[in-house]
Amino acid sequence: MTATEAPVRPAAPRAGRVAGPATGRLLLLELRRNAMPWILPLIAVLFWFDSYRPSTAVPPIWALRTFWNMGQGHTIIDFGPFVAGVAAWMGSRDGRRGTADLLTATPRPRWAAQLATWAATAIWAVGAYLVFVGVLFAVYARQGVQGSPPWWWVAVGAAAVTAFSAAGFAVGALYPSRFAAPLAAFGAFLALVMSSQTG
């Protein structure tokens, strides 16, 4: 057989592509193995005690009811430190387990896998925030609260939860230790307390 009669091999796929079905499967995998669902019952109890119960003493007007829990930032105080802590825990997972060197040899870029982990954490956190606020607004509506709900406060809260998850994940990815999660949670709590004290 001569070289001209040899079958032509197909070209190898390019390694630079990130989006596709494999990215979706990676995101679903990260959604399943994320630590955020384990902390949501604690956040729900805190949300009920800190955001809902004190607001029921206010007259039944949307602006007054939501000013207590959203305007003064109680819903963000309930979510922010826990979201930052869990995001830091997820960001430091590979460094804590000593698998960061193993993952550098995979064909997928390391930042793509980290992005999927952060996105799963942010999806859980923002989804839970929207569900909790939706239940809160439904309860207010059943109580006959007058006026219209301030939807922009909900959007600001969802953006804040996303920002806390990004900041916490960055702490965990840059400082992969078991102390990254408490450090990120305490830092988020300190930032919230300082911002509420300074107005």
Tab-separated table of C-alpha atoms in Angstrom:
chain	number	residue	atom	x	y	z
A	1	MET	CA	0.000	0.000	0.000
A	2	THR	CA	1.394	3.369	-0.893
A	3	ALA	CA	1.097	6.559	1.069
A	4	THR	CA	-1.410	7.985	-1.412
A	5	GLU	CA	-3.822	5.087	-0.854
A	6	ALA	CA	-3.857	5.393	2.971
A	7	PRO	CA	-7.189	6.511	4.454
A	8	VAL	CA	-7.403	10.101	5.572
A	9	ARG	CA	-7.820	10.588	9.310
A	10	PRO	CA	-10.455	13.084	10.448
A	11	ALA	CA	-9.111	16.237	12.037
A	12	ALA	CA	-9.129	16.402	15.829
A	13	PRO	CA	-11.697	18.765	17.325
A	14	ARG	CA	-10.413	22.149	18.461
A	15	ALA	CA	-9.852	22.465	22.210
A	16	GLY	CA	-10.752	26.151	22.544
A	17	ARG	CA	-14.535	25.720	22.463
A	18	VAL	CA	-16.240	26.154	25.851
A	19	ALA	CA	-19.981	26.389	25.191
A	20	GLY	CA	-22.024	23.382	24.177
A	21	PRO	CA	-23.777	20.353	25.604
A	22	ALA	CA	-20.808	19.484	27.815
A	23	THR	CA	-21.074	22.879	29.522
A	24	GLY	CA	-24.760	22.290	30.223
A	25	ARG	CA	-24.003	18.876	31.691
A	26	LEU	CA	-21.253	20.395	33.831
A	27	LEU	CA	-23.668	23.053	35.118
A	28	LEU	CA	-26.287	20.401	35.944
A	29	LEU	CA	-23.642	18.376	37.756
A	30	GLU	CA	-22.588	21.424	39.769
A	31	LEU	CA	-26.240	22.226	40.582
A	32	ARG	CA	-26.668	18.719	41.993
A	33	ARG	CA	-23.502	18.691	44.106
A	34	ASN	CA	-23.703	22.267	45.368
A	35	ALA	CA	-23.717	23.012	49.093
A	36	MET	CA	-26.249	25.856	48.886
A	37	PRO	CA	-29.417	23.703	49.320
A	38	TRP	CA	-28.119	22.523	52.702
A	39	ILE	CA	-28.015	26.067	54.091
A	40	LEU	CA	-31.388	27.218	52.694
A	41	PRO	CA	-33.495	25.942	55.648
A	42	LEU	CA	-31.386	28.039	58.030
A	43	ILE	CA	-31.784	31.086	55.784
A	44	ALA	CA	-35.552	30.451	55.605
A	45	VAL	CA	-35.861	30.462	59.396
A	46	LEU	CA	-33.760	33.613	59.675
A	47	PHE	CA	-35.767	35.221	56.866
A	48	TRP	CA	-39.016	34.488	58.685
A	49	PHE	CA	-37.800	35.800	62.048
A	50	ASP	CA	-35.853	38.821	60.810
A	51	SER	CA	-37.721	39.961	57.690
A	52	TYR	CA	-41.320	38.774	57.874
A	53	ARG	CA	-42.338	38.856	61.538
A	54	PRO	CA	-41.248	42.438	62.363
A	55	SER	CA	-42.860	43.767	59.187
A	56	THR	CA	-46.326	42.575	60.236
A	57	ALA	CA	-46.456	45.263	62.943
A	58	VAL	CA	-46.318	47.954	60.237
A	59	PRO	CA	-49.581	49.250	58.654
A	60	PRO	CA	-50.716	47.189	55.618
A	61	ILE	CA	-49.235	49.373	52.875
A	62	TRP	CA	-46.711	47.918	50.430
A	63	ALA	CA	-44.268	50.787	50.752
A	64	LEU	CA	-44.228	50.558	54.561
A	65	ARG	CA	-44.155	46.761	54.790
A	66	THR	CA	-41.367	46.354	52.293
A	67	PHE	CA	-39.396	49.308	53.623
A	68	TRP	CA	-38.812	47.376	56.841
A	69	ASN	CA	-37.394	44.246	55.265
A	70	MET	CA	-36.144	45.363	51.842
A	71	GLY	CA	-35.614	49.100	52.141
A	72	GLN	CA	-33.533	48.709	55.279
A	73	GLY	CA	-31.763	45.672	53.872
A	74	HIS	CA	-32.948	42.949	56.245
A	75	THR	CA	-33.465	40.464	53.424
A	76	ILE	CA	-29.908	41.055	52.186
A	77	ILE	CA	-28.530	40.776	55.724
A	78	ASP	CA	-30.318	37.427	56.014
A	79	PHE	CA	-28.885	36.136	52.727
A	80	GLY	CA	-25.544	37.886	52.170
A	81	PRO	CA	-23.199	36.298	54.745
A	82	PHE	CA	-24.510	32.779	54.195
A	83	VAL	CA	-24.326	33.076	50.413
A	84	ALA	CA	-20.774	34.449	50.600
A	85	GLY	CA	-19.727	31.653	52.955
A	86	VAL	CA	-21.184	28.855	50.836
A	87	ALA	CA	-19.761	30.393	47.654
A	88	ALA	CA	-16.322	30.539	49.284
A	89	TRP	CA	-16.708	26.910	50.349
A	90	MET	CA	-17.527	25.912	46.776
A	91	GLY	CA	-14.718	28.073	45.359
A	92	SER	CA	-12.124	26.479	47.631
A	93	ARG	CA	-13.346	22.910	47.065
A	94	ASP	CA	-10.610	21.828	44.654
A	95	GLY	CA	-7.849	23.475	46.688
A	96	ARG	CA	-9.074	21.910	49.931
A	97	ARG	CA	-9.242	18.457	48.421
A	98	GLY	CA	-5.891	18.772	46.676
A	99	THR	CA	-7.343	18.146	43.214
A	100	ALA	CA	-6.454	21.491	41.616
A	101	ASP	CA	-3.320	20.030	39.965
A	102	LEU	CA	-5.299	17.105	38.567
A	103	LEU	CA	-7.863	19.408	36.996
A	104	THR	CA	-5.253	21.408	35.089
A	105	ALA	CA	-4.689	18.385	32.815
A	106	THR	CA	-8.311	18.237	31.626
A	107	PRO	CA	-9.181	19.435	28.103
A	108	ARG	CA	-11.635	21.999	29.479
A	109	PRO	CA	-10.107	25.266	30.716
A	110	ARG	CA	-10.002	25.577	34.482
A	111	TRP	CA	-11.862	28.881	34.436
A	112	ALA	CA	-14.802	27.229	32.642
A	113	ALA	CA	-15.194	24.662	35.404
A	114	GLN	CA	-14.924	27.376	38.059
A	115	LEU	CA	-17.470	29.472	36.201
A	116	ALA	CA	-19.891	26.536	36.212
A	117	THR	CA	-19.385	26.057	39.960
A	118	TRP	CA	-19.980	29.747	40.663
A	119	ALA	CA	-22.985	29.860	38.313
A	120	ALA	CA	-24.583	26.908	40.102
A	121	THR	CA	-24.051	28.586	43.466
A	122	ALA	CA	-25.481	31.875	42.189
A	123	ILE	CA	-28.475	30.116	40.607
A	124	TRP	CA	-29.311	28.391	43.893
A	125	ALA	CA	-28.889	31.608	45.895
A	126	VAL	CA	-30.806	33.935	43.577
A	127	GLY	CA	-33.500	31.320	42.981
A	128	ALA	CA	-34.001	30.867	46.720
A	129	TYR	CA	-34.068	34.634	47.233
A	130	LEU	CA	-36.748	35.050	44.587
A	131	VAL	CA	-38.805	32.175	46.010
A	132	PHE	CA	-38.594	33.554	49.558
A	133	VAL	CA	-39.530	37.061	48.442
A	134	GLY	CA	-42.317	35.645	46.260
A	135	VAL	CA	-43.776	33.798	49.249
A	136	LEU	CA	-43.422	36.969	51.328
A	137	PHE	CA	-45.258	39.021	48.702
A	138	ALA	CA	-47.963	36.346	48.380
A	139	VAL	CA	-48.544	36.456	52.139
A	140	TYR	CA	-48.725	40.244	52.012
A	141	ALA	CA	-51.226	40.056	49.153
A	142	ARG	CA	-53.419	37.624	51.125
A	143	GLN	CA	-53.361	40.050	54.044
A	144	GLY	CA	-54.815	42.757	51.788
A	145	VAL	CA	-51.794	45.072	51.714
A	146	GLN	CA	-52.666	48.284	49.836
A	147	GLY	CA	-50.712	49.688	46.893
A	148	SER	CA	-48.365	47.910	44.506
A	149	PRO	CA	-45.241	45.898	45.302
A	150	PRO	CA	-41.880	47.635	44.726
A	151	TRP	CA	-40.379	45.262	42.160
A	152	TRP	CA	-37.165	47.236	41.816
A	153	TRP	CA	-36.252	46.322	45.413
A	154	VAL	CA	-36.540	42.671	44.398
A	155	ALA	CA	-34.188	43.253	41.455
A	156	VAL	CA	-31.693	45.079	43.675
A	157	GLY	CA	-31.815	42.243	46.196
A	158	ALA	CA	-31.217	39.619	43.486
A	159	ALA	CA	-28.253	41.634	42.202
A	160	ALA	CA	-26.872	41.902	45.751
A	161	VAL	CA	-27.173	38.144	46.289
A	162	THR	CA	-25.332	37.584	42.999
A	163	ALA	CA	-22.593	40.005	44.082
A	164	PHE	CA	-22.177	38.266	47.452
A	165	SER	CA	-21.872	34.892	45.730
A	166	ALA	CA	-19.226	36.273	43.341
A	167	ALA	CA	-17.232	37.889	46.144
A	168	GLY	CA	-17.386	34.772	48.292
A	169	PHE	CA	-16.392	32.534	45.398
A	170	ALA	CA	-13.423	34.787	44.635
A	171	VAL	CA	-12.256	34.519	48.250
A	172	GLY	CA	-12.536	30.739	48.114
A	173	ALA	CA	-10.771	30.428	44.760
A	174	LEU	CA	-7.905	32.728	45.785
A	175	TYR	CA	-7.547	31.371	49.333
A	176	PRO	CA	-8.399	27.640	49.102
A	177	SER	CA	-8.631	26.687	52.734
A	178	ARG	CA	-11.281	25.490	55.162
A	179	PHE	CA	-11.117	28.952	56.718
A	180	ALA	CA	-12.182	30.652	53.465
A	181	ALA	CA	-15.908	30.135	54.111
A	182	PRO	CA	-16.000	31.648	57.625
A	183	LEU	CA	-13.704	34.450	56.480
A	184	ALA	CA	-15.995	35.306	53.543
A	185	ALA	CA	-19.137	35.063	55.687
A	186	PHE	CA	-17.667	37.284	58.410
A	187	GLY	CA	-16.391	39.754	55.813
A	188	ALA	CA	-19.840	39.949	54.204
A	189	PHE	CA	-21.499	40.426	57.593
A	190	LEU	CA	-18.994	43.115	58.538
A	191	ALA	CA	-19.540	44.916	55.220
A	192	LEU	CA	-23.317	44.836	55.724
A	193	VAL	CA	-23.097	46.088	59.300
A	194	MET	CA	-20.685	48.867	58.374
A	195	SER	CA	-22.828	49.958	55.430
A	196	SER	CA	-25.971	50.037	57.571
A	197	GLN	CA	-24.170	52.065	60.258
A	198	THR	CA	-22.876	54.613	57.781
A	199	GLY	CA	-26.216	54.856	55.976
